[in-house]
PDB file of C-alpha atoms in Angstrom:
ATOM      1  CA  MET A   1      89.367  81.384 108.494  1.00 88.00           C
ATOM      2  CA  LYS A   2      90.452  84.246 106.600  1.00 95.00           C
ATOM      3  CA  GLU A   3      93.179  84.102 104.032  1.00 98.00           C
ATOM      4  CA  TYR A   4      94.824  87.098 102.632  1.00 98.00           C
ATOM      5  CA  GLU A   5      98.165  87.267  99.982  1.00 98.00           C
ATOM      6  CA  ALA A   6     100.942  89.534 100.745  1.00 98.00           C
ATOM      7  CA  LYS A   7     102.157  91.824  97.872  1.00 98.00           C
ATOM      8  CA  VAL A   8     105.603  92.606  97.140  1.00 98.00           C
ATOM      9  CA  PHE A   9     106.796  96.208  98.750  1.00 96.00           C
ATOM     10  CA  SER A  10     110.161  96.297  97.041  1.00 93.00           C
ATOM     11  CA  GLN A  11     112.116  93.805  95.431  1.00 92.00           C
ATOM     12  CA  GLU A  12     115.532  95.031  96.949  1.00 95.00           C
ATOM     13  CA  LYS A  13     116.784  91.529  99.010  1.00 97.00           C
ATOM     14  CA  TYR A  14     118.084  91.394 101.994  1.00 98.00           C
ATOM     15  CA  SER A  15     120.397  88.656 103.479  1.00 97.00           C
ATOM     16  CA  LEU A  16     118.306  88.354 106.899  1.00 97.00           C
ATOM     17  CA  GLY A  17     115.776  91.302 106.567  1.00 98.00           C
ATOM     18  CA  GLU A  18     114.285  91.567 110.741  1.00 98.00           C
ATOM     19  CA  SER A  19     113.321  94.004 112.958  1.00 98.00           C
ATOM     20  CA  PRO A  20     110.201  95.721 111.207  1.00 98.00           C
ATOM     21  CA  PHE A  21     108.960  98.682 113.129  1.00 98.00           C
ATOM     22  CA  TYR A  22     106.332 101.769 112.277  1.00 98.00           C
ATOM     23  CA  ASP A  23     106.785 105.012 114.022  1.00 98.00           C
ATOM     24  CA  HIS A  24     103.381 106.574 113.746  1.00 97.00           C
ATOM     25  CA  ARG A  25     104.623 109.782 115.054  1.00 97.00           C
ATOM     26  CA  THR A  26     106.802 110.468 111.683  1.00 97.00           C
ATOM     27  CA  LYS A  27     105.206 107.906 109.502  1.00 98.00           C
ATOM     28  CA  THR A  28     108.516 106.009 109.149  1.00 98.00           C
ATOM     29  CA  LEU A  29     109.329 102.413 108.438  1.00 98.00           C
ATOM     30  CA  SER A  30     112.201 100.638 109.740  1.00 98.00           C
ATOM     31  CA  TRP A  31     113.957  97.558 109.466  1.00 98.00           C
ATOM     32  CA  VAL A  32     117.320  95.812 109.301  1.00 98.00           C
ATOM     33  CA  ASP A  33     119.198  93.312 107.760  1.00 98.00           C
ATOM     34  CA  ILE A  34     121.227  91.159 110.429  1.00 96.00           C
ATOM     35  CA  SER A  35     124.062  89.519 108.831  1.00 92.00           C
ATOM     36  CA  GLU A  36     124.717  92.911 106.623  1.00 96.00           C
ATOM     37  CA  GLY A  37     124.490  94.879 109.673  1.00 96.00           C
ATOM     38  CA  LYS A  38     122.502  97.616 108.157  1.00 98.00           C
ATOM     39  CA  PHE A  39     119.467  99.535 109.802  1.00 98.00           C
ATOM     40  CA  TYR A  40     117.345 101.207 107.292  1.00 98.00           C
ATOM     41  CA  THR A  41     114.402 103.834 107.585  1.00 98.00           C
ATOM     42  CA  ALA A  42     111.718 104.990 105.023  1.00 97.00           C
ATOM     43  CA  ASP A  43     109.251 107.777 105.801  1.00 97.00           C
ATOM     44  CA  ASN A  44     105.944 108.987 104.312  1.00 96.00           C
ATOM     45  CA  ASP A  45     104.854 105.031 105.194  1.00 95.00           C
ATOM     46  CA  GLY A  46     107.727 103.863 103.581  1.00 94.00           C
ATOM     47  CA  LEU A  47     107.588 105.520 100.219  1.00 93.00           C
ATOM     48  CA  GLY A  48     110.164 107.998 101.109  1.00 95.00           C
ATOM     49  CA  ALA A  49     113.825 107.600 100.561  1.00 94.00           C
ATOM     50  CA  ILE A  50     115.206 104.933 102.318  1.00 96.00           C
ATOM     51  CA  LYS A  51     118.046 106.045 104.573  1.00 96.00           C
ATOM     52  CA  LYS A  52     120.865 103.387 105.532  1.00 97.00           C
ATOM     53  CA  PHE A  53     122.930 103.293 108.573  1.00 97.00           C
ATOM     54  CA  ASN A  54     125.996 100.338 108.621  1.00 96.00           C
ATOM     55  CA  LEU A  55     127.011  99.659 112.242  1.00 95.00           C
ATOM     56  CA  GLY A  56     129.931  97.703 111.460  1.00 94.00           C
ATOM     57  CA  GLN A  57     128.608  94.442 113.157  1.00 95.00           C
ATOM     58  CA  ALA A  58     125.473  92.142 113.254  1.00 94.00           C
ATOM     59  CA  ILE A  59     122.450  94.000 114.269  1.00 96.00           C
ATOM     60  CA  GLY A  60     119.898  92.024 115.977  1.00 96.00           C
ATOM     61  CA  SER A  61     117.223  94.357 115.804  1.00 98.00           C
ATOM     62  CA  VAL A  62     117.045  98.256 115.902  1.00 98.00           C
ATOM     63  CA  VAL A  63     113.694  99.246 118.162  1.00 98.00           C
ATOM     64  CA  PRO A  64     112.562 103.530 118.260  1.00 98.00           C
ATOM     65  CA  ALA A  65     113.584 105.317 120.955  1.00 98.00           C
ATOM     66  CA  GLU A  66     111.253 107.763 123.087  1.00 97.00           C
ATOM     67  CA  ALA A  67     112.877 111.133 121.164  1.00 97.00           C
ATOM     68  CA  PRO A  68     111.455 111.139 117.498  1.00 96.00           C
ATOM     69  CA  GLY A  69     113.608 109.728 115.069  1.00 96.00           C
ATOM     70  CA  SER A  70     116.092 108.449 117.525  1.00 98.00           C
ATOM     71  CA  TYR A  71     116.973 104.384 117.925  1.00 98.00           C
ATOM     72  CA  VAL A  72     118.578 101.958 120.327  1.00 98.00           C
ATOM     73  CA  ILE A  73     120.579  99.426 118.418  1.00 98.00           C
ATOM     74  CA  ALA A  74     120.624  95.726 119.853  1.00 97.00           C
ATOM     75  CA  GLY A  75     123.955  94.589 118.179  1.00 96.00           C
ATOM     76  CA  THR A  76     126.313  92.081 118.641  1.00 94.00           C
ATOM     77  CA  ASP A  77     128.692  94.092 121.072  1.00 94.00           C
ATOM     78  CA  GLY A  78     126.428  96.202 122.834  1.00 96.00           C
ATOM     79  CA  LEU A  79     123.503  98.259 122.850  1.00 98.00           C
ATOM     80  CA  TYR A  80     123.923 101.669 121.037  1.00 98.00           C
ATOM     81  CA  LEU A  81     121.996 104.739 121.003  1.00 98.00           C
ATOM     82  CA  LEU A  82     121.173 106.436 117.338  1.00 98.00           C
ATOM     83  CA  GLU A  83     120.815 110.015 116.806  1.00 96.00           C
ATOM     84  CA  LYS A  84     121.210 112.140 113.872  1.00 90.00           C
ATOM     85  CA  GLY A  85     123.081 109.858 111.831  1.00 90.00           C
ATOM     86  CA  SER A  86     125.790 108.762 114.434  1.00 94.00           C
ATOM     87  CA  SER A  87     125.776 105.887 117.189  1.00 96.00           C
ATOM     88  CA  ARG A  88     127.375 105.805 120.595  1.00 96.00           C
ATOM     89  CA  LEU A  89     127.763 102.815 122.840  1.00 97.00           C
ATOM     90  CA  ILE A  90     125.140 103.128 125.960  1.00 96.00           C
ATOM     91  CA  LYS A  91     125.693  99.571 127.156  1.00 96.00           C
ATOM     92  CA  ASN A  92     128.185  96.853 126.873  1.00 96.00           C
ATOM     93  CA  LEU A  93     126.736  93.123 126.397  1.00 95.00           C
ATOM     94  CA  THR A  94     130.539  91.402 126.307  1.00 92.00           C
ATOM     95  CA  GLU A  95     130.036  90.185 129.412  1.00 92.00           C
ATOM     96  CA  TYR A  96     126.375  88.899 128.522  1.00 92.00           C
ATOM     97  CA  TYR A  97     126.912  87.172 125.185  1.00 90.00           C
ATOM     98  CA  GLU A  98     129.692  84.244 124.364  1.00 84.00           C
ATOM     99  CA  SER A  99     131.867  85.410 121.746  1.00 84.00           C
ATOM    100  CA  TYR A 100     129.619  83.328 119.311  1.00 84.00           C
ATOM    101  CA  GLN A 101     126.547  85.101 120.290  1.00 84.00           C
ATOM    102  CA  ARG A 102     124.892  88.520 119.172  1.00 91.00           C
ATOM    103  CA  SER A 103     121.569  89.855 119.663  1.00 94.00           C
ATOM    104  CA  ASN A 104     118.606  88.897 118.320  1.00 94.00           C
ATOM    105  CA  ASP A 105     114.870  90.043 118.317  1.00 96.00           C
ATOM    106  CA  ALA A 106     114.266  93.206 120.613  1.00 98.00           C
ATOM    107  CA  LYS A 107     111.143  95.341 121.516  1.00 98.00           C
ATOM    108  CA  ALA A 108     110.273  98.230 123.870  1.00 98.00           C
ATOM    109  CA  ASP A 109     107.516  96.952 126.685  1.00 98.00           C
ATOM    110  CA  PRO A 110     104.801  99.575 127.745  1.00 98.00           C
ATOM    111  CA  ALA A 111     106.627 101.099 130.113  1.00 98.00           C
ATOM    112  CA  GLY A 112     109.849 102.135 127.836  1.00 98.00           C
ATOM    113  CA  ARG A 113     112.219  98.991 128.940  1.00 98.00           C
ATOM    114  CA  LEU A 114     113.758  96.952 126.155  1.00 98.00           C
ATOM    115  CA  PHE A 115     113.325  93.332 126.329  1.00 98.00           C
ATOM    116  CA  PHE A 116     116.200  91.592 123.765  1.00 97.00           C
ATOM    117  CA  GLY A 117     117.305  88.183 123.070  1.00 95.00           C
ATOM    118  CA  SER A 118     120.510  86.786 122.120  1.00 92.00           C
ATOM    119  CA  SER A 119     121.268  83.982 119.790  1.00 87.00           C
ATOM    120  CA  VAL A 120     124.220  82.204 118.460  1.00 80.00           C
ATOM    121  CA  ASP A 121     125.659  83.879 115.230  1.00 72.00           C
ATOM    122  CA  ASP A 122     127.139  80.647 113.581  1.00 64.00           C
ATOM    123  CA  GLY A 123     126.089  77.337 112.476  1.00 69.00           C
ATOM    124  CA  ILE A 124     129.190  75.599 114.843  1.00 77.00           C
ATOM    125  CA  HIS A 125     127.502  76.373 118.073  1.00 73.00           C
ATOM    126  CA  GLU A 126     124.575  74.959 119.749  1.00 77.00           C
ATOM    127  CA  ALA A 127     121.374  77.032 119.779  1.00 75.00           C
ATOM    128  CA  SER A 128     121.590  79.018 122.701  1.00 82.00           C
ATOM    129  CA  GLY A 129     121.181  82.379 124.688  1.00 86.00           C
ATOM    130  CA  ASN A 130     118.204  84.111 126.879  1.00 93.00           C
ATOM    131  CA  LEU A 131     115.546  86.980 127.236  1.00 97.00           C
ATOM    132  CA  PHE A 132     116.997  90.363 128.585  1.00 97.00           C
ATOM    133  CA  CYS A 133     115.162  92.822 130.301  1.00 98.00           C
ATOM    134  CA  VAL A 134     117.073  96.336 130.651  1.00 98.00           C
ATOM    135  CA  ASP A 135     115.902  99.699 131.885  1.00 97.00           C
ATOM    136  CA  LEU A 136     117.607 102.339 130.382  1.00 97.00           C
ATOM    137  CA  ALA A 137     115.817 105.167 131.665  1.00 96.00           C
ATOM    138  CA  GLY A 138     116.571 103.461 135.192  1.00 94.00           C
ATOM    139  CA  ASN A 139     119.497 101.741 136.806  1.00 93.00           C
ATOM    140  CA  LYS A 140     120.581 100.139 133.221  1.00 94.00           C
ATOM    141  CA  GLU A 141     120.979  96.636 134.765  1.00 95.00           C
ATOM    142  CA  ILE A 142     120.652  94.177 132.682  1.00 96.00           C
ATOM    143  CA  GLN A 143     118.005  91.195 133.930  1.00 97.00           C
ATOM    144  CA  ILE A 144     117.564  88.063 132.526  1.00 96.00           C
ATOM    145  CA  ARG A 145     113.903  87.292 132.217  1.00 97.00           C
ATOM    146  CA  GLU A 146     113.964  83.947 130.597  1.00 95.00           C
ATOM    147  CA  PRO A 147     117.141  81.681 130.717  1.00 94.00           C
ATOM    148  CA  ASN A 148     118.292  78.938 128.442  1.00 92.00           C
ATOM    149  CA  THR A 149     116.215  79.965 125.435  1.00 92.00           C
ATOM    150  CA  LYS A 150     117.175  78.646 121.897  1.00 89.00           C
ATOM    151  CA  ILE A 151     116.475  81.594 119.637  1.00 90.00           C
ATOM    152  CA  SER A 152     115.029  84.509 121.337  1.00 91.00           C
ATOM    153  CA  ASN A 153     112.128  86.246 118.799  1.00 94.00           C
ATOM    154  CA  GLY A 154     109.015  88.069 118.674  1.00 96.00           C
ATOM    155  CA  MET A 155     107.514  89.530 121.277  1.00 98.00           C
ATOM    156  CA  ALA A 156     104.138  91.135 122.487  1.00 98.00           C
ATOM    157  CA  TRP A 157     102.271  92.646 125.085  1.00 98.00           C
ATOM    158  CA  SER A 158      98.334  92.448 125.776  1.00 98.00           C
ATOM    159  CA  LYS A 159      96.374  95.504 125.607  1.00 97.00           C
ATOM    160  CA  ASP A 160      96.093  95.463 129.279  1.00 98.00           C
ATOM    161  CA  HIS A 161      99.428  94.926 129.969  1.00 98.00           C
ATOM    162  CA  LYS A 162      99.100  91.983 132.246  1.00 98.00           C
ATOM    163  CA  LYS A 163     100.262  89.122 129.282  1.00 98.00           C
ATOM    164  CA  PHE A 164     103.359  88.952 127.461  1.00 98.00           C
ATOM    165  CA  TYR A 165     103.973  86.949 124.461  1.00 98.00           C
ATOM    166  CA  PHE A 166     107.192  85.158 123.600  1.00 97.00           C
ATOM    167  CA  SER A 167     108.188  83.302 120.564  1.00 96.00           C
ATOM    168  CA  ASP A 168     111.350  81.027 121.119  1.00 93.00           C
ATOM    169  CA  THR A 169     111.830  79.274 117.361  1.00 91.00           C
ATOM    170  CA  LEU A 170     113.588  76.193 118.490  1.00 89.00           C
ATOM    171  CA  GLN A 171     111.708  75.310 121.317  1.00 89.00           C
ATOM    172  CA  TYR A 172     108.912  75.263 118.578  1.00 92.00           C
ATOM    173  CA  ALA A 173     106.085  77.261 120.169  1.00 94.00           C
ATOM    174  CA  ILE A 174     104.707  80.490 121.363  1.00 97.00           C
ATOM    175  CA  PHE A 175     104.676  81.193 125.138  1.00 98.00           C
ATOM    176  CA  GLU A 176     102.245  83.036 127.248  1.00 98.00           C
ATOM    177  CA  TYR A 177     103.129  84.618 130.910  1.00 98.00           C
ATOM    178  CA  ASP A 178     101.596  86.913 133.199  1.00 98.00           C
ATOM    179  CA  TYR A 179     103.073  90.328 132.864  1.00 98.00           C
ATOM    180  CA  ASP A 180     103.624  92.876 135.943  1.00 98.00           C
ATOM    181  CA  LEU A 181     103.987  96.339 134.344  1.00 97.00           C
ATOM    182  CA  ALA A 182     105.612  97.613 137.673  1.00 97.00           C
ATOM    183  CA  THR A 183     108.221  95.395 137.476  1.00 97.00           C
ATOM    184  CA  GLY A 184     109.048  94.155 133.961  1.00 97.00           C
ATOM    185  CA  THR A 185     109.025  90.506 135.425  1.00 97.00           C
ATOM    186  CA  ILE A 186     107.098  87.605 133.532  1.00 98.00           C
ATOM    187  CA  SER A 187     105.656  84.506 135.377  1.00 98.00           C
ATOM    188  CA  ASN A 188     103.851  81.599 135.081  1.00 98.00           C
ATOM    189  CA  ARG A 189     104.670  80.525 131.485  1.00 97.00           C
ATOM    190  CA  LYS A 190     102.452  77.994 129.198  1.00 97.00           C
ATOM    191  CA  VAL A 191     102.237  77.172 125.647  1.00 98.00           C
ATOM    192  CA  LEU A 192      99.680  79.147 123.793  1.00 98.00           C
ATOM    193  CA  PHE A 193     100.194  77.194 120.618  1.00 97.00           C
ATOM    194  CA  LYS A 194     102.595  74.692 118.677  1.00 95.00           C
ATOM    195  CA  PRO A 195     103.141  75.108 114.981  1.00 92.00           C
ATOM    196  CA  GLU A 196     101.972  71.640 113.399  1.00 87.00           C
ATOM    197  CA  GLN A 197     105.373  69.715 112.821  1.00 87.00           C
ATOM    198  CA  GLY A 198     107.059  70.259 109.110  1.00 88.00           C
ATOM    199  CA  HIS A 199     105.454  73.465 108.315  1.00 92.00           C
ATOM    200  CA  GLY A 200     107.643  76.208 109.533  1.00 96.00           C
ATOM    201  CA  PHE A 201     109.210  77.761 112.890  1.00 96.00           C
ATOM    202  CA  THR A 202     107.346  80.679 114.942  1.00 97.00           C
ATOM    203  CA  ASP A 203     109.890  83.805 114.488  1.00 97.00           C
ATOM    204  CA  GLY A 204     108.763  87.428 115.100  1.00 98.00           C
ATOM    205  CA  MET A 205     105.190  88.395 115.550  1.00 98.00           C
ATOM    206  CA  CYS A 206     103.244  91.837 116.424  1.00 98.00           C
ATOM    207  CA  ILE A 207     100.018  91.930 118.501  1.00 98.00           C
ATOM    208  CA  ASP A 208      96.499  93.646 117.110  1.00 98.00           C
ATOM    209  CA  ALA A 209      94.165  95.859 118.702  1.00 98.00           C
ATOM    210  CA  ASP A 210      91.768  92.593 119.854  1.00 98.00           C
ATOM    211  CA  ASP A 211      95.088  90.978 121.676  1.00 98.00           C
ATOM    212  CA  ASN A 212      95.677  88.437 118.661  1.00 98.00           C
ATOM    213  CA  LEU A 213      98.981  87.452 117.190  1.00 98.00           C
ATOM    214  CA  TRP A 214     100.237  87.774 114.101  1.00 98.00           C
ATOM    215  CA  VAL A 215     103.150  84.982 113.380  1.00 98.00           C
ATOM    216  CA  ALA A 216     105.600  84.977 111.307  1.00 98.00           C
ATOM    217  CA  PHE A 217     107.236  81.260 109.934  1.00 98.00           C
ATOM    218  CA  TRP A 218     110.384  80.307 108.803  1.00 97.00           C
ATOM    219  CA  GLU A 219     110.594  78.142 106.461  1.00 97.00           C
ATOM    220  CA  GLY A 220     106.433  78.546 106.418  1.00 97.00           C
ATOM    221  CA  SER A 221     106.141  80.928 103.442  1.00 98.00           C
ATOM    222  CA  ARG A 222     103.311  82.894 105.789  1.00 98.00           C
ATOM    223  CA  LEU A 223     102.109  84.609 108.487  1.00 98.00           C
ATOM    224  CA  GLU A 224      99.227  83.329 111.248  1.00 98.00           C
ATOM    225  CA  GLN A 225      97.040  84.934 113.019  1.00 98.00           C
ATOM    226  CA  ARG A 226      96.609  83.718 116.340  1.00 98.00           C
ATOM    227  CA  SER A 227      93.800  84.170 118.744  1.00 98.00           C
ATOM    228  CA  THR A 228      95.532  84.690 122.651  1.00 98.00           C
ATOM    229  CA  LYS A 229      92.595  83.018 124.148  1.00 97.00           C
ATOM    230  CA  ASP A 230      93.177  79.525 122.997  1.00 97.00           C
ATOM    231  CA  GLY A 231      96.158  79.549 120.535  1.00 97.00           C
ATOM    232  CA  SER A 232      93.603  78.984 117.685  1.00 97.00           C
ATOM    233  CA  LEU A 233      94.413  80.080 114.126  1.00 97.00           C
ATOM    234  CA  LEU A 234      91.768  82.615 112.925  1.00 98.00           C
ATOM    235  CA  ALA A 235      93.814  84.068 109.357  1.00 98.00           C
ATOM    236  CA  THR A 236      96.521  83.004 107.355  1.00 98.00           C
ATOM    237  CA  VAL A 237      98.992  85.445 104.706  1.00 98.00           C
ATOM    238  CA  LYS A 238     100.507  83.822 102.488  1.00 98.00           C
ATOM    239  CA  VAL A 239     103.908  85.626 101.570  1.00 98.00           C
ATOM    240  CA  ASN A 240     105.712  84.212  98.577  1.00 98.00           C
ATOM    241  CA  ALA A 241     109.418  83.891  99.844  1.00 98.00           C
ATOM    242  CA  GLN A 242     110.483  80.716 102.120  1.00 98.00           C
ATOM    243  CA  ASN A 243     111.709  82.293 105.059  1.00 98.00           C
ATOM    244  CA  VAL A 244     109.274  85.221 106.630  1.00 98.00           C
ATOM    245  CA  THR A 245     110.849  87.116 109.429  1.00 98.00           C
ATOM    246  CA  SER A 246     108.513  89.289 111.374  1.00 98.00           C
ATOM    247  CA  CYS A 247     105.642  91.676 110.750  1.00 98.00           C
ATOM    248  CA  CYS A 248     104.473  94.965 112.017  1.00 98.00           C
ATOM    249  CA  PHE A 249     101.475  96.905 111.197  1.00 98.00           C
ATOM    250  CA  PHE A 250     101.705 100.764 109.810  1.00 98.00           C
ATOM    251  CA  GLY A 251      99.625 103.204 108.128  1.00 97.00           C
ATOM    252  CA  ASP A 252      97.103 105.875 109.359  1.00 96.00           C
ATOM    253  CA  ASN A 253      94.983 103.589 110.151  1.00 97.00           C
ATOM    254  CA  LEU A 254      97.452 100.646 111.321  1.00 98.00           C
ATOM    255  CA  ASP A 255      95.686  97.855 109.260  1.00 98.00           C
ATOM    256  CA  SER A 256      98.527  97.081 107.112  1.00 98.00           C
ATOM    257  CA  LEU A 257     101.335  94.658 107.237  1.00 98.00           C
ATOM    258  CA  PHE A 258     104.578  95.374 106.872  1.00 98.00           C
ATOM    259  CA  ILE A 259     106.654  92.056 106.507  1.00 98.00           C
ATOM    260  CA  THR A 260     110.457  91.188 106.445  1.00 98.00           C
ATOM    261  CA  THR A 261     111.649  88.070 105.113  1.00 98.00           C
ATOM    262  CA  SER A 262     115.434  86.380 104.690  1.00 98.00           C
ATOM    263  CA  GLY A 263     117.396  85.523 101.352  1.00 96.00           C
ATOM    264  CA  ARG A 264     120.106  84.327 102.966  1.00 95.00           C
ATOM    265  CA  GLY A 265     121.062  80.776 100.675  1.00 93.00           C
ATOM    266  CA  LEU A 266     117.723  81.153  98.805  1.00 96.00           C
ATOM    267  CA  ASN A 267     117.034  81.544  95.215  1.00 92.00           C
ATOM    268  CA  GLY A 268     113.470  82.439  94.915  1.00 95.00           C
ATOM    269  CA  LYS A 269     112.261  85.151  92.800  1.00 97.00           C
ATOM    270  CA  TYR A 270     111.232  87.116  96.441  1.00 98.00           C
ATOM    271  CA  ASP A 271     113.304  85.795  99.033  1.00 98.00           C
ATOM    272  CA  GLY A 272     114.687  88.453 100.991  1.00 98.00           C
ATOM    273  CA  CYS A 273     112.297  91.112  99.801  1.00 98.00           C
ATOM    274  CA  LEU A 274     109.665  92.989 101.804  1.00 98.00           C
ATOM    275  CA  PHE A 275     105.896  92.939 101.588  1.00 98.00           C
ATOM    276  CA  THR A 276     102.681  94.039 102.802  1.00 98.00           C
ATOM    277  CA  CYS A 277      99.531  92.867 103.364  1.00 98.00           C
ATOM    278  CA  LYS A 278      95.980  94.955 104.044  1.00 98.00           C
ATOM    279  CA  VAL A 279      94.011  92.831 106.421  1.00 98.00           C
ATOM    280  CA  ASP A 280      90.634  92.908 108.670  1.00 97.00           C
ATOM    281  CA  ALA A 281      92.181  94.181 111.593  1.00 98.00           C
ATOM    282  CA  VAL A 282      93.816  97.037 113.319  1.00 98.00           C
ATOM    283  CA  GLY A 283      97.318  96.851 114.834  1.00 98.00           C
ATOM    284  CA  THR A 284      98.547  98.595 118.085  1.00 97.00           C
ATOM    285  CA  LYS A 285     100.785 101.372 118.164  1.00 96.00           C
ATOM    286  CA  CYS A 286     104.529 100.524 118.991  1.00 96.00           C
ATOM    287  CA  ASP A 287     106.054 101.495 122.472  1.00 98.00           C
ATOM    288  CA  PHE A 288     109.318 103.284 122.562  1.00 98.00           C
ATOM    289  CA  CYS A 289     112.548 102.907 124.632  1.00 98.00           C
ATOM    290  CA  LYS A 290     112.723 105.023 127.654  1.00 98.00           C
ATOM    291  CA  ILE A 291     116.283 106.354 127.597  1.00 96.00           C
ATOM    292  CA  ARG A 292     118.314 108.809 130.213  1.00 89.00           C
TER     293      ARG A 292
END
């Protein structure tokens, strides 16, 4: 088993850093601070000046859209299109969410549909939500793909687009589904793997060109590379922060990981910082959300 150690990319601390993406077309890294409602971008593979956008509400995720430089924001009350520094509502979500819920993780599928999850946004209500899908280039009808989730988190699709992988943090598992690219439907759920008890909770994730998952662990201070063939552990990436939230591949060769963490309620030196790690794997380019 390979072992890596992530390096601090930025000592700026984020309350709930999440939703890392790399747009290879513009060499732009992006991420959010969920609880602060802020979205960040940095071009030149993250070395450029950081630009910030404040939505004024919690942001679960921000997904690169088909038009370079534009993004779909999964907010608390709706989906927004961000273009040229300003946002507009494109889909109201209030009828799909309880008053105490918000959007959580989101990604575009290989056909450009948006998959996004909902999550409880307070410490009072029991964790609950759904995994949704919407075709913003089609009928814009929101459909539930997986009901009664706890905390909808990481998502990934296999290279042949026939499998979908999903992390439900408080169901303590990464799940595998059959995937129908033509319809965007998922079926035949089974557990790919469950983390060892007491070693953290599965959070966000990405997939490499060999169809291996790279999974972030909340309360686990690490990423794990897991085989999608049998869920076996292939490698670990040590991260000097307690709550590791997600990751994506970036760079010209897509062989480095960009890693987000949460610093909320913690006082470790690097809790809430961004990290990077070069690995012996090559990632896949992110899919873009299509909008009409």
